[in-house]
Short mmCIF file of N, CA and C in Angstrom, two decimals:
data_model
loop_
_atom_site.label_atom_id
_atom_site.label_comp_id
_atom_site.label_asym_id
_atom_site.label_seq_id
_atom_site.Cartn_x
_atom_site.Cartn_y
_atom_site.Cartn_z
N MET A 1 -45.85 -28.79 -4.28
CA MET A 1 -45.77 -28.48 -5.70
C MET A 1 -44.90 -27.24 -5.95
N ASP A 2 -45.14 -26.17 -5.17
CA ASP A 2 -44.36 -24.96 -5.35
C ASP A 2 -42.89 -25.16 -4.93
N MET A 3 -42.66 -25.99 -3.93
CA MET A 3 -41.29 -26.26 -3.49
C MET A 3 -40.50 -27.04 -4.54
N ASP A 4 -41.18 -27.90 -5.30
CA ASP A 4 -40.51 -28.67 -6.35
C ASP A 4 -39.94 -27.74 -7.43
N ILE A 5 -40.60 -26.64 -7.69
CA ILE A 5 -40.14 -25.69 -8.70
C ILE A 5 -38.86 -25.00 -8.23
N LEU A 6 -38.75 -24.74 -6.94
CA LEU A 6 -37.57 -24.07 -6.41
C LEU A 6 -36.40 -25.00 -6.16
N ILE A 7 -36.67 -26.24 -5.89
CA ILE A 7 -35.60 -27.18 -5.54
C ILE A 7 -34.66 -27.43 -6.72
N ALA A 8 -35.19 -27.59 -7.91
CA ALA A 8 -34.35 -27.87 -9.09
C ALA A 8 -33.34 -26.76 -9.36
N PRO A 9 -33.75 -25.49 -9.42
CA PRO A 9 -32.75 -24.43 -9.65
C PRO A 9 -31.74 -24.31 -8.51
N ILE A 10 -32.18 -24.55 -7.28
CA ILE A 10 -31.25 -24.49 -6.15
C ILE A 10 -30.20 -25.58 -6.26
N ILE A 11 -30.62 -26.78 -6.62
CA ILE A 11 -29.68 -27.89 -6.78
C ILE A 11 -28.69 -27.61 -7.91
N VAL A 12 -29.20 -27.11 -9.03
CA VAL A 12 -28.33 -26.77 -10.16
C VAL A 12 -27.32 -25.70 -9.74
N PHE A 13 -27.79 -24.70 -9.01
CA PHE A 13 -26.88 -23.65 -8.54
C PHE A 13 -25.80 -24.22 -7.63
N LEU A 14 -26.19 -25.03 -6.68
CA LEU A 14 -25.24 -25.57 -5.71
C LEU A 14 -24.25 -26.56 -6.34
N VAL A 15 -24.70 -27.30 -7.35
CA VAL A 15 -23.84 -28.32 -7.95
C VAL A 15 -22.95 -27.75 -9.06
N VAL A 16 -23.46 -26.78 -9.82
CA VAL A 16 -22.72 -26.29 -10.98
C VAL A 16 -22.16 -24.89 -10.75
N VAL A 17 -23.00 -23.94 -10.44
CA VAL A 17 -22.59 -22.54 -10.40
C VAL A 17 -21.70 -22.23 -9.19
N ALA A 18 -22.10 -22.64 -8.02
CA ALA A 18 -21.37 -22.29 -6.80
C ALA A 18 -19.91 -22.78 -6.83
N PRO A 19 -19.62 -24.02 -7.21
CA PRO A 19 -18.20 -24.43 -7.25
C PRO A 19 -17.36 -23.62 -8.24
N ILE A 20 -17.92 -23.36 -9.41
CA ILE A 20 -17.19 -22.57 -10.41
C ILE A 20 -16.94 -21.17 -9.87
N TRP A 21 -17.95 -20.60 -9.26
CA TRP A 21 -17.86 -19.26 -8.69
C TRP A 21 -16.77 -19.22 -7.62
N LEU A 22 -16.74 -20.20 -6.73
CA LEU A 22 -15.74 -20.24 -5.67
C LEU A 22 -14.32 -20.39 -6.23
N VAL A 23 -14.16 -21.26 -7.22
CA VAL A 23 -12.83 -21.46 -7.81
C VAL A 23 -12.34 -20.17 -8.45
N LEU A 24 -13.18 -19.51 -9.22
CA LEU A 24 -12.78 -18.27 -9.88
C LEU A 24 -12.51 -17.16 -8.85
N HIS A 25 -13.31 -17.10 -7.81
CA HIS A 25 -13.13 -16.08 -6.78
C HIS A 25 -11.77 -16.24 -6.09
N TYR A 26 -11.45 -17.43 -5.65
CA TYR A 26 -10.19 -17.64 -4.93
C TYR A 26 -8.98 -17.59 -5.86
N ARG A 27 -9.15 -17.92 -7.12
CA ARG A 27 -8.05 -17.78 -8.08
C ARG A 27 -7.71 -16.30 -8.26
N SER A 28 -8.74 -15.45 -8.37
CA SER A 28 -8.49 -14.02 -8.53
C SER A 28 -7.89 -13.44 -7.25
N LYS A 29 -8.32 -13.91 -6.09
CA LYS A 29 -7.74 -13.45 -4.82
C LYS A 29 -6.25 -13.81 -4.76
N ARG A 30 -5.89 -14.99 -5.21
CA ARG A 30 -4.49 -15.43 -5.18
C ARG A 30 -3.66 -14.57 -6.12
N GLN A 31 -4.19 -14.24 -7.29
CA GLN A 31 -3.45 -13.41 -8.24
C GLN A 31 -3.22 -12.01 -7.69
N VAL A 32 -4.21 -11.47 -7.01
CA VAL A 32 -4.07 -10.14 -6.43
C VAL A 32 -3.02 -10.15 -5.32
N SER A 33 -3.02 -11.19 -4.52
CA SER A 33 -2.08 -11.24 -3.41
C SER A 33 -0.64 -11.48 -3.86
N GLN A 34 -0.44 -12.02 -5.05
CA GLN A 34 0.91 -12.28 -5.55
C GLN A 34 1.60 -11.00 -6.00
N GLY A 35 0.85 -9.97 -6.30
CA GLY A 35 1.45 -8.70 -6.71
C GLY A 35 1.70 -8.67 -8.21
N LEU A 36 2.56 -7.75 -8.61
CA LEU A 36 2.86 -7.55 -10.02
C LEU A 36 3.85 -8.59 -10.54
N THR A 37 3.64 -8.99 -11.80
CA THR A 37 4.62 -9.85 -12.45
C THR A 37 5.80 -8.98 -12.90
N GLU A 38 6.87 -9.62 -13.32
CA GLU A 38 8.04 -8.87 -13.81
C GLU A 38 7.67 -7.99 -15.00
N GLU A 39 6.86 -8.55 -15.89
CA GLU A 39 6.44 -7.79 -17.09
C GLU A 39 5.59 -6.58 -16.69
N GLU A 40 4.66 -6.77 -15.77
CA GLU A 40 3.82 -5.66 -15.33
C GLU A 40 4.65 -4.60 -14.61
N PHE A 41 5.62 -5.03 -13.81
CA PHE A 41 6.50 -4.10 -13.11
C PHE A 41 7.33 -3.30 -14.11
N SER A 42 7.81 -3.97 -15.15
CA SER A 42 8.58 -3.29 -16.19
C SER A 42 7.71 -2.28 -16.94
N GLN A 43 6.49 -2.68 -17.26
CA GLN A 43 5.57 -1.76 -17.94
C GLN A 43 5.26 -0.55 -17.06
N LEU A 44 5.08 -0.77 -15.78
CA LEU A 44 4.81 0.32 -14.85
C LEU A 44 5.98 1.29 -14.80
N ASN A 45 7.19 0.76 -14.75
CA ASN A 45 8.37 1.63 -14.74
C ASN A 45 8.49 2.41 -16.04
N ASP A 46 8.17 1.79 -17.18
CA ASP A 46 8.20 2.49 -18.46
C ASP A 46 7.18 3.62 -18.48
N LEU A 47 5.99 3.36 -17.95
CA LEU A 47 4.96 4.40 -17.90
C LEU A 47 5.37 5.55 -16.99
N ILE A 48 6.01 5.24 -15.89
CA ILE A 48 6.49 6.29 -14.98
C ILE A 48 7.52 7.16 -15.68
N ALA A 49 8.44 6.53 -16.42
CA ALA A 49 9.47 7.28 -17.14
C ALA A 49 8.83 8.17 -18.21
N LYS A 50 7.85 7.64 -18.93
CA LYS A 50 7.17 8.44 -19.95
C LYS A 50 6.41 9.61 -19.32
N ALA A 51 5.78 9.37 -18.19
CA ALA A 51 5.05 10.44 -17.50
C ALA A 51 6.01 11.54 -17.04
N ASP A 52 7.18 11.15 -16.56
CA ASP A 52 8.18 12.13 -16.14
C ASP A 52 8.65 12.96 -17.33
N LYS A 53 8.87 12.31 -18.49
CA LYS A 53 9.28 13.03 -19.69
C LYS A 53 8.20 14.00 -20.13
N MET A 54 6.95 13.55 -20.08
CA MET A 54 5.85 14.42 -20.49
C MET A 54 5.73 15.62 -19.55
N ALA A 55 5.92 15.40 -18.27
CA ALA A 55 5.86 16.50 -17.31
C ALA A 55 6.95 17.53 -17.61
N ALA A 56 8.16 17.05 -17.92
CA ALA A 56 9.26 17.96 -18.25
C ALA A 56 8.95 18.74 -19.53
N ARG A 57 8.37 18.07 -20.51
CA ARG A 57 8.01 18.75 -21.76
C ARG A 57 6.95 19.81 -21.52
N ILE A 58 5.98 19.49 -20.69
CA ILE A 58 4.92 20.46 -20.40
C ILE A 58 5.49 21.67 -19.70
N GLU A 59 6.40 21.45 -18.75
CA GLU A 59 7.04 22.58 -18.06
C GLU A 59 7.82 23.44 -19.04
N THR A 60 8.51 22.80 -19.98
CA THR A 60 9.26 23.54 -20.99
C THR A 60 8.33 24.35 -21.88
N LEU A 61 7.25 23.72 -22.33
CA LEU A 61 6.28 24.44 -23.17
C LEU A 61 5.64 25.61 -22.43
N GLU A 62 5.32 25.41 -21.16
CA GLU A 62 4.74 26.50 -20.39
C GLU A 62 5.73 27.64 -20.21
N ALA A 63 7.01 27.30 -20.02
CA ALA A 63 8.03 28.35 -19.89
C ALA A 63 8.16 29.13 -21.19
N ILE A 64 8.12 28.43 -22.32
CA ILE A 64 8.20 29.11 -23.62
C ILE A 64 6.98 30.00 -23.81
N LEU A 65 5.81 29.50 -23.50
CA LEU A 65 4.59 30.31 -23.65
C LEU A 65 4.61 31.51 -22.70
N ASP A 66 5.11 31.32 -21.48
CA ASP A 66 5.19 32.44 -20.55
C ASP A 66 6.09 33.54 -21.10
N THR A 67 7.15 33.16 -21.80
CA THR A 67 8.08 34.14 -22.37
C THR A 67 7.48 34.82 -23.60
N GLU A 68 6.89 34.03 -24.49
CA GLU A 68 6.40 34.58 -25.76
C GLU A 68 5.03 35.23 -25.64
N SER A 69 4.19 34.71 -24.77
CA SER A 69 2.84 35.25 -24.62
C SER A 69 2.47 35.19 -23.14
N PRO A 70 2.85 36.20 -22.37
CA PRO A 70 2.68 36.16 -20.92
C PRO A 70 1.24 35.98 -20.44
N ASP A 71 0.26 36.39 -21.23
CA ASP A 71 -1.14 36.29 -20.79
C ASP A 71 -1.87 35.07 -21.38
N TRP A 72 -1.12 34.06 -21.78
CA TRP A 72 -1.77 32.89 -22.39
C TRP A 72 -2.63 32.12 -21.39
N ARG A 73 -2.25 32.12 -20.15
CA ARG A 73 -3.03 31.39 -19.14
C ARG A 73 -4.40 32.03 -18.95
N GLY A 74 -4.47 33.32 -18.98
CA GLY A 74 -5.74 34.03 -18.83
C GLY A 74 -6.65 33.82 -20.02
N LYS A 75 -6.06 33.65 -21.20
CA LYS A 75 -6.86 33.42 -22.41
C LYS A 75 -7.60 32.09 -22.32
N ASN A 76 -6.95 31.06 -21.79
CA ASN A 76 -7.59 29.74 -21.67
C ASN A 76 -8.73 29.78 -20.68
N GLU A 77 -8.61 30.55 -19.62
CA GLU A 77 -9.65 30.61 -18.61
C GLU A 77 -10.87 31.35 -19.10
N ARG A 78 -10.68 32.30 -20.02
CA ARG A 78 -11.82 33.07 -20.55
C ARG A 78 -12.63 32.28 -21.55
N ASN A 79 -12.00 31.31 -22.24
CA ASN A 79 -12.71 30.56 -23.29
C ASN A 79 -13.57 29.51 -22.74
#
């Protein structure tokens, strides 16, 4: 009697859930192994260029602040 209660969910899992799970798992593995698409690679390069521009701007702003207010770095650490 108790085994009959467990057999039905196990059969449903093996017939319905497990195959779907395996298909989705191996599909995602295949996508990961293929690497970046052209669009993703282009987006990554755009983000790298933007990050480089931002880094240059930050360096410029820090240089300006160092000239105009030499102790600005110490003020941020105290707050």
